[in-house]
PDB file of C-alpha atoms in Angstrom:
ATOM      1  CA  MET A1163     -16.116  29.285   3.317  1.00 87.00           C
ATOM      2  CA  ASN A1164     -16.069  26.150   1.184  1.00 97.00           C
ATOM      3  CA  PRO A1165     -19.013  25.437  -1.129  1.00 98.00           C
ATOM      4  CA  LYS A1166     -21.602  23.243   0.601  1.00 98.00           C
ATOM      5  CA  ILE A1167     -21.755  19.615  -0.529  1.00 98.00           C
ATOM      6  CA  SER A1168     -25.107  17.837  -0.433  1.00 98.00           C
ATOM      7  CA  VAL A1169     -24.682  14.068  -0.106  1.00 98.00           C
ATOM      8  CA  ILE A1170     -27.786  12.129  -1.178  1.00 98.00           C
ATOM      9  CA  ILE A1171     -28.252   8.500  -0.092  1.00 98.00           C
ATOM     10  CA  PRO A1172     -31.323   6.667  -1.431  1.00 97.00           C
ATOM     11  CA  THR A1173     -32.116   3.451   0.400  1.00 98.00           C
ATOM     12  CA  TYR A1174     -34.348   0.479  -0.356  1.00 96.00           C
ATOM     13  CA  TYR A1175     -34.626  -2.343   2.205  1.00 96.00           C
ATOM     14  CA  ARG A1176     -30.950  -2.273   3.166  1.00 96.00           C
ATOM     15  CA  ASN A1177     -31.019  -1.417   6.854  1.00 97.00           C
ATOM     16  CA  ASP A1178     -28.007  -3.689   7.313  1.00 97.00           C
ATOM     17  CA  LEU A1179     -25.853  -1.680   4.898  1.00 97.00           C
ATOM     18  CA  LEU A1180     -27.248   1.842   5.238  1.00 98.00           C
ATOM     19  CA  PRO A1181     -25.421   2.639   8.523  1.00 98.00           C
ATOM     20  CA  GLY A1182     -22.073   2.056   6.821  1.00 98.00           C
ATOM     21  CA  ALA A1183     -22.929   4.524   4.070  1.00 98.00           C
ATOM     22  CA  ILE A1184     -24.087   7.134   6.591  1.00 98.00           C
ATOM     23  CA  GLU A1185     -20.986   6.691   8.753  1.00 98.00           C
ATOM     24  CA  SER A1186     -18.715   7.046   5.719  1.00 98.00           C
ATOM     25  CA  VAL A1187     -20.216  10.499   5.125  1.00 98.00           C
ATOM     26  CA  ALA A1188     -20.083  11.461   8.803  1.00 98.00           C
ATOM     27  CA  GLY A1189     -16.397  10.554   8.813  1.00 98.00           C
ATOM     28  CA  GLN A1190     -15.471  13.034   6.069  1.00 98.00           C
ATOM     29  CA  THR A1191     -13.454  16.060   7.187  1.00 97.00           C
ATOM     30  CA  TYR A1192     -14.834  18.427   4.547  1.00 98.00           C
ATOM     31  CA  GLU A1193     -17.173  21.185   5.741  1.00 98.00           C
ATOM     32  CA  PRO A1194     -19.931  22.113   5.220  1.00 98.00           C
ATOM     33  CA  VAL A1195     -21.751  18.897   4.307  1.00 98.00           C
ATOM     34  CA  GLU A1196     -25.499  18.367   4.113  1.00 98.00           C
ATOM     35  CA  LEU A1197     -26.602  14.709   4.390  1.00 98.00           C
ATOM     36  CA  ILE A1198     -29.954  13.715   2.907  1.00 98.00           C
ATOM     37  CA  VAL A1199     -31.287  10.145   3.135  1.00 98.00           C
ATOM     38  CA  VAL A1200     -34.273   9.125   1.009  1.00 98.00           C
ATOM     39  CA  ASP A1201     -36.185   5.994   2.046  1.00 98.00           C
ATOM     40  CA  ASP A1202     -37.647   4.666  -1.213  1.00 97.00           C
ATOM     41  CA  SER A1203     -39.293   1.567   0.289  1.00 96.00           C
ATOM     42  CA  GLY A1204     -42.699   3.212   0.270  1.00 95.00           C
ATOM     43  CA  GLU A1205     -43.401   2.048   3.819  1.00 96.00           C
ATOM     44  CA  GLY A1206     -40.766   3.696   5.997  1.00 96.00           C
ATOM     45  CA  HIS A1207     -38.628   0.568   6.280  1.00 97.00           C
ATOM     46  CA  ALA A1208     -35.464   2.585   7.021  1.00 98.00           C
ATOM     47  CA  GLU A1209     -37.059   4.607   9.821  1.00 98.00           C
ATOM     48  CA  PRO A1210     -35.208   2.765  12.660  1.00 98.00           C
ATOM     49  CA  VAL A1211     -31.850   3.585  11.032  1.00 98.00           C
ATOM     50  CA  LEU A1212     -32.892   7.164  10.289  1.00 98.00           C
ATOM     51  CA  ASN A1213     -33.837   7.625  13.938  1.00 98.00           C
ATOM     52  CA  GLU A1214     -30.569   6.112  15.141  1.00 98.00           C
ATOM     53  CA  TYR A1215     -28.538   8.537  13.018  1.00 98.00           C
ATOM     54  CA  GLU A1216     -30.757  11.598  13.317  1.00 97.00           C
ATOM     55  CA  SER A1217     -27.866  13.592  14.803  1.00 97.00           C
ATOM     56  CA  VAL A1218     -25.833  13.339  11.574  1.00 97.00           C
ATOM     57  CA  ILE A1219     -28.647  13.290   8.990  1.00 98.00           C
ATOM     58  CA  ASP A1220     -29.729  16.796   8.016  1.00 98.00           C
ATOM     59  CA  ARG A1221     -32.872  15.657   6.272  1.00 98.00           C
ATOM     60  CA  ALA A1222     -34.576  12.237   6.229  1.00 98.00           C
ATOM     61  CA  ILE A1223     -37.251  11.793   3.557  1.00 98.00           C
ATOM     62  CA  ILE A1224     -39.663   8.859   3.500  1.00 96.00           C
ATOM     63  CA  ARG A1225     -41.333   8.506   0.114  1.00 96.00           C
ATOM     64  CA  ASP A1226     -44.963   7.398  -0.025  1.00 94.00           C
ATOM     65  CA  GLU A1227     -44.224   4.823  -2.728  1.00 94.00           C
ATOM     66  CA  ASN A1228     -41.249   3.145  -4.340  1.00 93.00           C
ATOM     67  CA  GLY A1229     -40.117   5.083  -7.393  1.00 90.00           C
ATOM     68  CA  GLY A1230     -36.703   3.598  -8.159  1.00 91.00           C
ATOM     69  CA  TRP A1231     -33.222   5.060  -8.624  1.00 91.00           C
ATOM     70  CA  ALA A1232     -34.207   8.153 -10.594  1.00 92.00           C
ATOM     71  CA  ALA A1233     -37.141   9.109  -8.370  1.00 93.00           C
ATOM     72  CA  ALA A1234     -35.183   8.715  -5.141  1.00 95.00           C
ATOM     73  CA  TYR A1235     -32.239  10.784  -6.330  1.00 96.00           C
ATOM     74  CA  THR A1236     -34.531  13.426  -7.830  1.00 95.00           C
ATOM     75  CA  THR A1237     -36.311  13.733  -4.475  1.00 96.00           C
ATOM     76  CA  GLY A1238     -32.933  14.248  -2.811  1.00 97.00           C
ATOM     77  CA  ILE A1239     -31.788  16.815  -5.374  1.00 97.00           C
ATOM     78  CA  GLU A1240     -34.980  18.830  -4.925  1.00 97.00           C
ATOM     79  CA  ALA A1241     -34.518  18.827  -1.144  1.00 97.00           C
ATOM     80  CA  SER A1242     -30.813  19.730  -1.242  1.00 98.00           C
ATOM     81  CA  THR A1243     -29.203  23.165  -0.959  1.00 98.00           C
ATOM     82  CA  GLY A1244     -25.533  22.423  -1.707  1.00 98.00           C
ATOM     83  CA  GLU A1245     -23.506  23.934  -4.536  1.00 98.00           C
ATOM     84  CA  TYR A1246     -21.976  20.502  -5.173  1.00 98.00           C
ATOM     85  CA  ILE A1247     -23.899  17.216  -5.219  1.00 98.00           C
ATOM     86  CA  GLN A1248     -22.564  13.797  -4.201  1.00 98.00           C
ATOM     87  CA  PHE A1249     -24.608  10.638  -4.879  1.00 98.00           C
ATOM     88  CA  LEU A1250     -24.041   7.575  -2.701  1.00 98.00           C
ATOM     89  CA  ASP A1251     -25.920   4.284  -3.010  1.00 96.00           C
ATOM     90  CA  ASP A1252     -26.800   2.736   0.343  1.00 97.00           C
ATOM     91  CA  ASP A1253     -24.429  -0.220  -0.114  1.00 95.00           C
ATOM     92  CA  ASP A1254     -21.373   1.846  -1.080  1.00 96.00           C
ATOM     93  CA  ARG A1255     -18.943   3.959   0.931  1.00 98.00           C
ATOM     94  CA  LEU A1256     -16.948   7.166   0.732  1.00 98.00           C
ATOM     95  CA  LEU A1257     -13.352   6.688   1.841  1.00 98.00           C
ATOM     96  CA  GLU A1258     -11.204   9.168   3.741  1.00 98.00           C
ATOM     97  CA  GLY A1259     -10.669  12.460   1.923  1.00 98.00           C
ATOM     98  CA  LYS A1260     -13.162  11.789  -0.876  1.00 98.00           C
ATOM     99  CA  LEU A1261     -15.198  14.979  -0.560  1.00 98.00           C
ATOM    100  CA  THR A1262     -12.210  17.213   0.151  1.00 98.00           C
ATOM    101  CA  LYS A1263     -10.107  16.060  -2.787  1.00 98.00           C
ATOM    102  CA  THR A1264     -12.837  15.971  -5.424  1.00 98.00           C
ATOM    103  CA  ALA A1265     -14.124  19.372  -4.244  1.00 98.00           C
ATOM    104  CA  GLU A1266     -10.651  20.873  -4.656  1.00 98.00           C
ATOM    105  CA  ILE A1267     -10.767  20.070  -8.379  1.00 98.00           C
ATOM    106  CA  LEU A1268     -14.101  21.865  -8.830  1.00 98.00           C
ATOM    107  CA  GLN A1269     -12.865  24.843  -6.838  1.00 98.00           C
ATOM    108  CA  GLU A1270      -9.643  25.130  -8.832  1.00 98.00           C
ATOM    109  CA  LYS A1271     -11.086  24.432 -12.315  1.00 98.00           C
ATOM    110  CA  PRO A1272     -14.304  26.309 -13.105  1.00 97.00           C
ATOM    111  CA  GLU A1273     -14.548  24.656 -16.534  1.00 98.00           C
ATOM    112  CA  VAL A1274     -14.898  21.232 -14.867  1.00 98.00           C
ATOM    113  CA  GLY A1275     -18.440  20.271 -13.893  1.00 98.00           C
ATOM    114  CA  VAL A1276     -17.703  16.764 -12.596  1.00 98.00           C
ATOM    115  CA  SER A1277     -14.705  15.578 -10.601  1.00 98.00           C
ATOM    116  CA  TYR A1278     -14.219  11.961  -9.646  1.00 98.00           C
ATOM    117  CA  CYS A1279     -11.812   9.470  -8.105  1.00 98.00           C
ATOM    118  CA  GLY A1280     -10.677   5.879  -8.329  1.00 98.00           C
ATOM    119  CA  VAL A1281     -12.559   3.195  -6.433  1.00 97.00           C
ATOM    120  CA  LEU A1282     -12.041  -0.016  -4.546  1.00 97.00           C
ATOM    121  CA  ARG A1283     -14.210  -2.674  -6.196  1.00 92.00           C
ATOM    122  CA  GLY A1284     -14.154  -5.262  -3.463  1.00 86.00           C
ATOM    123  CA  ASP A1285     -10.430  -5.600  -2.767  1.00 89.00           C
ATOM    124  CA  GLU A1286      -9.409  -4.503  -6.264  1.00 94.00           C
ATOM    125  CA  PRO A1287      -8.273  -0.893  -6.811  1.00 97.00           C
ATOM    126  CA  LYS A1288      -9.545   0.743 -10.009  1.00 97.00           C
ATOM    127  CA  LEU A1289      -7.832   4.018 -10.889  1.00 98.00           C
ATOM    128  CA  PRO A1290      -9.185   6.525 -13.437  1.00 98.00           C
ATOM    129  CA  LYS A1291      -8.213   6.165 -17.089  1.00 96.00           C
ATOM    130  CA  PRO A1292      -6.267   9.177 -18.447  1.00 96.00           C
ATOM    131  CA  ASN A1293      -8.589   9.445 -21.468  1.00 96.00           C
ATOM    132  CA  VAL A1294     -11.657   9.826 -19.215  1.00 98.00           C
ATOM    133  CA  SER A1295     -11.044  13.495 -18.538  1.00 98.00           C
ATOM    134  CA  GLY A1296     -11.912  16.700 -20.332  1.00 98.00           C
ATOM    135  CA  ASP A1297     -14.465  15.871 -23.019  1.00 98.00           C
ATOM    136  CA  ILE A1298     -15.519  12.285 -22.213  1.00 98.00           C
ATOM    137  CA  LEU A1299     -18.576  11.953 -24.467  1.00 98.00           C
ATOM    138  CA  GLU A1300     -17.139   9.193 -26.657  1.00 98.00           C
ATOM    139  CA  PRO A1301     -15.937   6.992 -23.754  1.00 97.00           C
ATOM    140  CA  ALA A1302     -19.327   7.520 -22.102  1.00 97.00           C
ATOM    141  CA  LEU A1303     -21.160   6.410 -25.245  1.00 97.00           C
ATOM    142  CA  ARG A1304     -18.921   3.326 -25.385  1.00 96.00           C
ATOM    143  CA  PHE A1305     -19.635   2.511 -21.696  1.00 94.00           C
ATOM    144  CA  GLN A1306     -15.879   2.736 -21.037  1.00 95.00           C
ATOM    145  CA  THR A1307     -15.667   5.212 -18.167  1.00 97.00           C
ATOM    146  CA  PHE A1308     -15.374   3.088 -15.008  1.00 95.00           C
ATOM    147  CA  PRO A1309     -14.355   3.932 -12.271  1.00 96.00           C
ATOM    148  CA  LEU A1310     -16.370   7.046 -13.107  1.00 97.00           C
ATOM    149  CA  TRP A1311     -19.593   5.993 -11.374  1.00 94.00           C
ATOM    150  CA  THR A1312     -22.293   7.179  -8.976  1.00 93.00           C
ATOM    151  CA  ALA A1313     -20.277   7.473  -5.753  1.00 96.00           C
ATOM    152  CA  SER A1314     -16.966   8.441  -7.368  1.00 98.00           C
ATOM    153  CA  MET A1315     -18.458  11.625  -8.893  1.00 98.00           C
ATOM    154  CA  LEU A1316     -18.888  15.060  -7.352  1.00 98.00           C
ATOM    155  CA  MET A1317     -21.102  17.288  -9.528  1.00 98.00           C
ATOM    156  CA  ARG A1318     -21.751  20.991  -9.753  1.00 98.00           C
ATOM    157  CA  ARG A1319     -25.369  21.617  -8.902  1.00 98.00           C
ATOM    158  CA  GLU A1320     -26.123  23.743 -11.970  1.00 98.00           C
ATOM    159  CA  VAL A1321     -24.760  21.089 -14.328  1.00 98.00           C
ATOM    160  CA  LEU A1322     -26.705  18.285 -12.660  1.00 98.00           C
ATOM    161  CA  GLU A1323     -29.923  20.288 -12.578  1.00 97.00           C
ATOM    162  CA  ASP A1324     -29.600  20.876 -16.311  1.00 97.00           C
ATOM    163  CA  CYS A1325     -29.703  17.071 -16.761  1.00 95.00           C
ATOM    164  CA  LEU A1326     -33.076  16.741 -15.036  1.00 93.00           C
ATOM    165  CA  PRO A1327     -35.344  14.882 -15.290  1.00 89.00           C
ATOM    166  CA  LEU A1328     -33.200  11.791 -14.741  1.00 90.00           C
ATOM    167  CA  ALA A1329     -33.956   8.855 -17.033  1.00 82.00           C
ATOM    168  CA  GLY A1330     -37.207   7.271 -15.941  1.00 66.00           C
ATOM    169  CA  MET A1331     -38.709  10.514 -14.621  1.00 65.00           C
ATOM    170  CA  GLY A1332     -39.618  12.182 -17.918  1.00 58.00           C
ATOM    171  CA  GLU A1333     -43.183  12.132 -19.230  1.00 55.00           C
ATOM    172  CA  ASP A1334     -42.043  10.447 -22.450  1.00 57.00           C
ATOM    173  CA  ASP A1335     -39.844   7.801 -20.814  1.00 59.00           C
ATOM    174  CA  ASP A1336     -41.118   4.300 -21.519  1.00 58.00           C
ATOM    175  CA  LEU A1337     -38.562   2.280 -19.564  1.00 57.00           C
ATOM    176  CA  ASP A1338     -39.040  -1.086 -17.904  1.00 54.00           C
ATOM    177  CA  ILE A1339     -35.556  -1.161 -16.396  1.00 56.00           C
ATOM    178  CA  GLU A1340     -33.543   1.397 -14.432  1.00 65.00           C
ATOM    179  CA  LEU A1341     -30.889   3.080 -16.579  1.00 75.00           C
ATOM    180  CA  GLY A1342     -29.039   4.430 -13.549  1.00 77.00           C
ATOM    181  CA  ASP A1343     -25.801   6.379 -13.771  1.00 89.00           C
ATOM    182  CA  THR A1344     -24.885   5.244 -17.306  1.00 90.00           C
ATOM    183  CA  ASP A1345     -27.483   7.534 -18.838  1.00 93.00           C
ATOM    184  CA  LEU A1346     -26.594  10.294 -16.380  1.00 95.00           C
ATOM    185  CA  LYS A1347     -22.908  10.159 -17.346  1.00 96.00           C
ATOM    186  CA  ILE A1348     -23.828  10.665 -21.010  1.00 97.00           C
ATOM    187  CA  GLU A1349     -26.055  13.614 -20.092  1.00 97.00           C
ATOM    188  CA  LEU A1350     -23.279  15.173 -18.000  1.00 98.00           C
ATOM    189  CA  ALA A1351     -20.724  14.570 -20.753  1.00 98.00           C
ATOM    190  CA  LYS A1352     -22.901  16.520 -23.203  1.00 98.00           C
ATOM    191  CA  ARG A1353     -22.662  19.561 -20.951  1.00 98.00           C
ATOM    192  CA  THR A1354     -19.338  19.753 -19.164  1.00 98.00           C
ATOM    193  CA  GLU A1355     -15.731  18.657 -18.761  1.00 98.00           C
ATOM    194  CA  PHE A1356     -14.500  16.036 -16.294  1.00 98.00           C
ATOM    195  CA  ASP A1357     -11.343  15.681 -14.238  1.00 98.00           C
ATOM    196  CA  TYR A1358     -10.150  13.225 -11.608  1.00 98.00           C
ATOM    197  CA  ILE A1359      -7.996  12.634  -8.559  1.00 98.00           C
ATOM    198  CA  ASP A1360      -5.753   9.624  -9.115  1.00 98.00           C
ATOM    199  CA  GLU A1361      -6.617   7.903  -5.827  1.00 98.00           C
ATOM    200  CA  CYS A1362      -9.155   5.308  -4.705  1.00 98.00           C
ATOM    201  CA  LEU A1363     -11.522   7.282  -2.486  1.00 98.00           C
ATOM    202  CA  ALA A1364     -14.793   5.322  -2.757  1.00 98.00           C
ATOM    203  CA  PHE A1365     -15.851   1.705  -2.193  1.00 97.00           C
ATOM    204  CA  TYR A1366     -18.047  -0.080  -4.740  1.00 94.00           C
ATOM    205  CA  ARG A1367     -19.985  -3.160  -3.635  1.00 87.00           C
ATOM    206  CA  GLN A1368     -20.365  -4.846  -7.015  1.00 71.00           C
ATOM    207  CA  GLU A1369     -22.231  -7.933  -5.844  1.00 62.00           C
ATOM    208  CA  GLY A1370     -25.206  -5.794  -4.887  1.00 49.00           C
ATOM    209  CA  ASN A1371     -25.634  -4.319  -8.368  1.00 48.00           C
ATOM    210  CA  GLU A1372     -28.097  -6.685 -10.080  1.00 48.00           C
ATOM    211  CA  LEU A1373     -28.660  -4.327 -12.996  1.00 46.00           C
ATOM    212  CA  TRP A1374     -25.232  -5.151 -14.404  1.00 48.00           C
ATOM    213  CA  THR A1375     -25.198  -8.888 -13.767  1.00 53.00           C
ATOM    214  CA  GLY A1376     -26.474 -11.871 -15.709  1.00 61.00           C
ATOM    215  CA  LEU A1377     -28.781 -11.759 -18.706  1.00 66.00           C
ATOM    216  CA  ARG A1378     -30.274  -8.334 -17.865  1.00 73.00           C
ATOM    217  CA  ARG A1379     -27.134  -6.538 -18.967  1.00 77.00           C
ATOM    218  CA  LEU A1380     -27.842  -6.383 -22.693  1.00 80.00           C
ATOM    219  CA  LYS A1381     -31.380  -5.179 -22.072  1.00 83.00           C
ATOM    220  CA  LYS A1382     -29.978  -2.312 -20.013  1.00 84.00           C
ATOM    221  CA  VAL A1383     -27.449  -1.449 -22.721  1.00 88.00           C
ATOM    222  CA  LYS A1384     -30.095  -1.486 -25.449  1.00 89.00           C
ATOM    223  CA  GLN A1385     -32.418   0.769 -23.476  1.00 89.00           C
ATOM    224  CA  ASN A1386     -29.591   3.199 -22.761  1.00 92.00           C
ATOM    225  CA  VAL A1387     -28.807   3.358 -26.478  1.00 94.00           C
ATOM    226  CA  GLU A1388     -32.478   3.843 -27.349  1.00 92.00           C
ATOM    227  CA  HIS A1389     -32.931   6.514 -24.690  1.00 92.00           C
ATOM    228  CA  GLN A1390     -29.925   8.394 -26.104  1.00 95.00           C
ATOM    229  CA  ARG A1391     -30.862   7.742 -29.737  1.00 96.00           C
ATOM    230  CA  GLU A1392     -30.336  11.353 -30.832  1.00 96.00           C
ATOM    231  CA  ILE A1393     -26.687  11.461 -29.743  1.00 97.00           C
ATOM    232  CA  TYR A1394     -25.951   7.902 -30.925  1.00 97.00           C
ATOM    233  CA  ASP A1395     -27.275   8.931 -34.358  1.00 97.00           C
ATOM    234  CA  GLN A1396     -24.315  11.312 -34.475  1.00 97.00           C
ATOM    235  CA  TYR A1397     -21.907   8.461 -33.628  1.00 97.00           C
ATOM    236  CA  PRO A1398     -23.222   5.446 -35.597  1.00 96.00           C
ATOM    237  CA  GLU A1399     -19.880   3.619 -35.500  1.00 96.00           C
ATOM    238  CA  ILE A1400     -19.899   3.728 -31.701  1.00 97.00           C
ATOM    239  CA  ARG A1401     -23.447   2.371 -31.566  1.00 96.00           C
ATOM    240  CA  ARG A1402     -22.574  -0.509 -33.903  1.00 96.00           C
ATOM    241  CA  SER A1403     -19.411  -1.386 -31.986  1.00 95.00           C
ATOM    242  CA  LEU A1404     -21.208  -1.231 -28.642  1.00 94.00           C
ATOM    243  CA  LEU A1405     -24.118  -3.413 -29.727  1.00 94.00           C
ATOM    244  CA  SER A1406     -21.832  -5.917 -31.448  1.00 95.00           C
ATOM    245  CA  SER A1407     -19.747  -6.313 -28.312  1.00 93.00           C
ATOM    246  CA  TRP A1408     -22.725  -6.668 -25.990  1.00 92.00           C
ATOM    247  CA  TYR A1409     -24.601  -9.147 -28.200  1.00 93.00           C
ATOM    248  CA  GLU A1410     -21.502 -11.340 -28.149  1.00 94.00           C
ATOM    249  CA  ARG A1411     -21.396 -11.090 -24.350  1.00 91.00           C
ATOM    250  CA  GLN A1412     -25.067 -12.024 -24.216  1.00 92.00           C
ATOM    251  CA  GLY A1413     -24.444 -15.076 -26.411  1.00 94.00           C
ATOM    252  CA  ASN A1414     -21.658 -16.154 -24.086  1.00 93.00           C
ATOM    253  CA  LEU A1415     -23.989 -15.790 -21.098  1.00 91.00           C
ATOM    254  CA  TRP A1416     -26.621 -18.015 -22.690  1.00 93.00           C
ATOM    255  CA  LEU A1417     -23.972 -20.688 -23.260  1.00 94.00           C
ATOM    256  CA  GLU A1418     -22.843 -20.410 -19.647  1.00 91.00           C
ATOM    257  CA  GLU A1419     -26.365 -21.426 -18.642  1.00 91.00           C
ATOM    258  CA  ARG A1420     -26.733 -24.327 -21.100  1.00 94.00           C
ATOM    259  CA  PRO A1421     -24.394 -26.141 -23.512  1.00 96.00           C
ATOM    260  CA  TRP A1422     -26.514 -25.292 -26.568  1.00 97.00           C
ATOM    261  CA  SER A1423     -28.925 -22.419 -27.049  1.00 96.00           C
ATOM    262  CA  PRO A1424     -30.827 -21.026 -30.056  1.00 96.00           C
ATOM    263  CA  ARG A1425     -30.838 -17.670 -28.244  1.00 95.00           C
ATOM    264  CA  ALA A1426     -27.054 -17.753 -28.152  1.00 95.00           C
ATOM    265  CA  ILE A1427     -26.934 -18.361 -31.907  1.00 97.00           C
ATOM    266  CA  LEU A1428     -29.253 -15.390 -32.479  1.00 96.00           C
ATOM    267  CA  CYS A1429     -27.102 -13.163 -30.267  1.00 95.00           C
ATOM    268  CA  PHE A1430     -23.910 -14.113 -32.093  1.00 96.00           C
ATOM    269  CA  ALA A1431     -25.667 -13.472 -35.417  1.00 97.00           C
ATOM    270  CA  LYS A1432     -26.700  -9.994 -34.262  1.00 96.00           C
ATOM    271  CA  SER A1433     -23.154  -9.378 -33.059  1.00 96.00           C
ATOM    272  CA  THR A1434     -21.981 -10.146 -36.592  1.00 97.00           C
ATOM    273  CA  TYR A1435     -24.605  -7.847 -38.110  1.00 97.00           C
ATOM    274  CA  TYR A1436     -23.444  -4.863 -36.052  1.00 96.00           C
ATOM    275  CA  ALA A1437     -19.709  -5.579 -36.424  1.00 95.00           C
ATOM    276  CA  ASP A1438     -17.495  -3.616 -38.815  1.00 87.00           C
ATOM    277  CA  GLU A1439     -13.801  -4.461 -39.124  1.00 78.00           C
ATOM    278  CA  SER A1440     -14.006  -7.759 -37.223  1.00 84.00           C
ATOM    279  CA  ARG A1441     -17.100  -9.039 -39.019  1.00 92.00           C
ATOM    280  CA  HIS A1442     -15.356 -12.121 -40.453  1.00 91.00           C
ATOM    281  CA  LEU A1443     -14.275 -13.195 -36.963  1.00 91.00           C
ATOM    282  CA  LYS A1444     -17.753 -12.568 -35.579  1.00 94.00           C
ATOM    283  CA  ALA A1445     -19.250 -14.581 -38.446  1.00 95.00           C
ATOM    284  CA  ALA A1446     -16.962 -17.512 -37.608  1.00 94.00           C
ATOM    285  CA  LEU A1447     -18.173 -17.322 -34.014  1.00 94.00           C
ATOM    286  CA  THR A1448     -21.786 -17.355 -35.181  1.00 96.00           C
ATOM    287  CA  MET A1449     -21.238 -20.484 -37.272  1.00 96.00           C
ATOM    288  CA  ALA A1450     -19.410 -22.142 -34.400  1.00 96.00           C
ATOM    289  CA  SER A1451     -22.294 -21.377 -32.020  1.00 96.00           C
ATOM    290  CA  VAL A1452     -24.448 -23.838 -33.976  1.00 97.00           C
ATOM    291  CA  PHE A1453     -22.328 -26.510 -32.265  1.00 96.00           C
ATOM    292  CA  GLY A1454     -22.941 -24.976 -28.852  1.00 97.00           C
ATOM    293  CA  ARG A1455     -20.442 -24.297 -26.111  1.00 96.00           C
ATOM    294  CA  PRO A1456     -17.651 -26.569 -27.500  1.00 96.00           C
ATOM    295  CA  GLY A1457     -17.904 -24.928 -30.920  1.00 96.00           C
ATOM    296  CA  VAL A1458     -17.653 -21.416 -29.493  1.00 96.00           C
ATOM    297  CA  ARG A1459     -14.678 -22.361 -27.342  1.00 95.00           C
ATOM    298  CA  ALA A1460     -12.877 -23.754 -30.389  1.00 94.00           C
ATOM    299  CA  ALA A1461     -13.698 -20.650 -32.441  1.00 92.00           C
ATOM    300  CA  LYS A1462     -12.406 -18.347 -29.710  1.00 90.00           C
ATOM    301  CA  SER A1463      -9.152 -20.275 -29.528  1.00 88.00           C
ATOM    302  CA  GLY A1464      -8.785 -19.897 -33.277  1.00 80.00           C
ATOM    303  CA  ARG A1465      -9.582 -16.204 -33.100  1.00 75.00           C
ATOM    304  CA  GLU A1466      -6.880 -15.648 -30.479  1.00 73.00           C
ATOM    305  CA  VAL A1467      -4.352 -17.325 -32.765  1.00 63.00           C
ATOM    306  CA  VAL A1468      -5.398 -15.151 -35.711  1.00 62.00           C
ATOM    307  CA  LEU A1469      -5.266 -11.940 -33.707  1.00 58.00           C
ATOM    308  CA  SER A1470      -1.846 -12.796 -32.274  1.00 64.00           C
ATOM    309  CA  GLU A1471      -0.236 -13.497 -35.665  1.00 61.00           C
ATOM    310  CA  PRO A1472       1.929 -10.627 -37.017  1.00 64.00           C
ATOM    311  CA  THR A1473       0.680  -8.935 -40.162  1.00 52.00           C
ATOM    312  CA  ALA A1474       2.619  -9.029 -43.410  1.00 46.00           C
ATOM    313  CA  ASN A1475       3.833  -5.457 -42.868  1.00 49.00           C
ATOM    314  CA  SER A1476       4.857  -5.819 -39.236  1.00 46.00           C
ATOM    315  CA  GLY A1477       8.658  -5.691 -39.171  1.00 43.00           C
TER     316      GLY A1477
END
């Protein structure tokens, strides 16, 4: 008998997309599978879909109030009975063979607590990076693990339960934005090894993920870093590099919205403050940002020239 897999789908006002997620689980050949759908709307909005698919849903849970990503998944975990846990957002899909192939890794390698696969992001295949296996704590802290993500992972129950409560559910959490799977990946990486199947076996609908788009991105990064302060204190160079990179991205986003922005200048200045080896290049970008979008474009062109020039010792 194979270990049971509990698939947890939280849903929030996406009755148009939820059936596709449910059907992608029903179409898996792995057995046994337990499907749990958690309606997090707070008003039973998904009930028509839950009724339509009651023959394939093992447990439908309608929460009394909206609690967000962490609350919905925690509700599903508490209701589940599987030895392995699969998360699936309501706008994403599992592709053929996903559960079977990621489960095989966990069955064959007891030291691995999380197995994952490549994903299709829209029409673009994203295969796992070879360095995101085994001990992946440093890539996780750098936010450099994709396509390791919610639906690509299959987790051992005991490892996941040791990560509870999920960010946003703890008594001391003071978060005004969902941290999602980024924080979870760091927690998992503290506890276990990872391995992957080098195939695209999940579909990621990027356009639906507002948490990682626009000017909210840096706020999410900063709160992740703050929430994981204890581990980032052990890797200060990673924290500085991460914040420097994301402040520069934030400055670029401000200049995409308007040709000149004092907020962009401040972001580029903070990027310089956190930078290490490339501080002189970041400083040039900060000075150029005083002249707005044209200045930054010119500085970036100059930076590309500098970085492409061979060093004095290079052959």
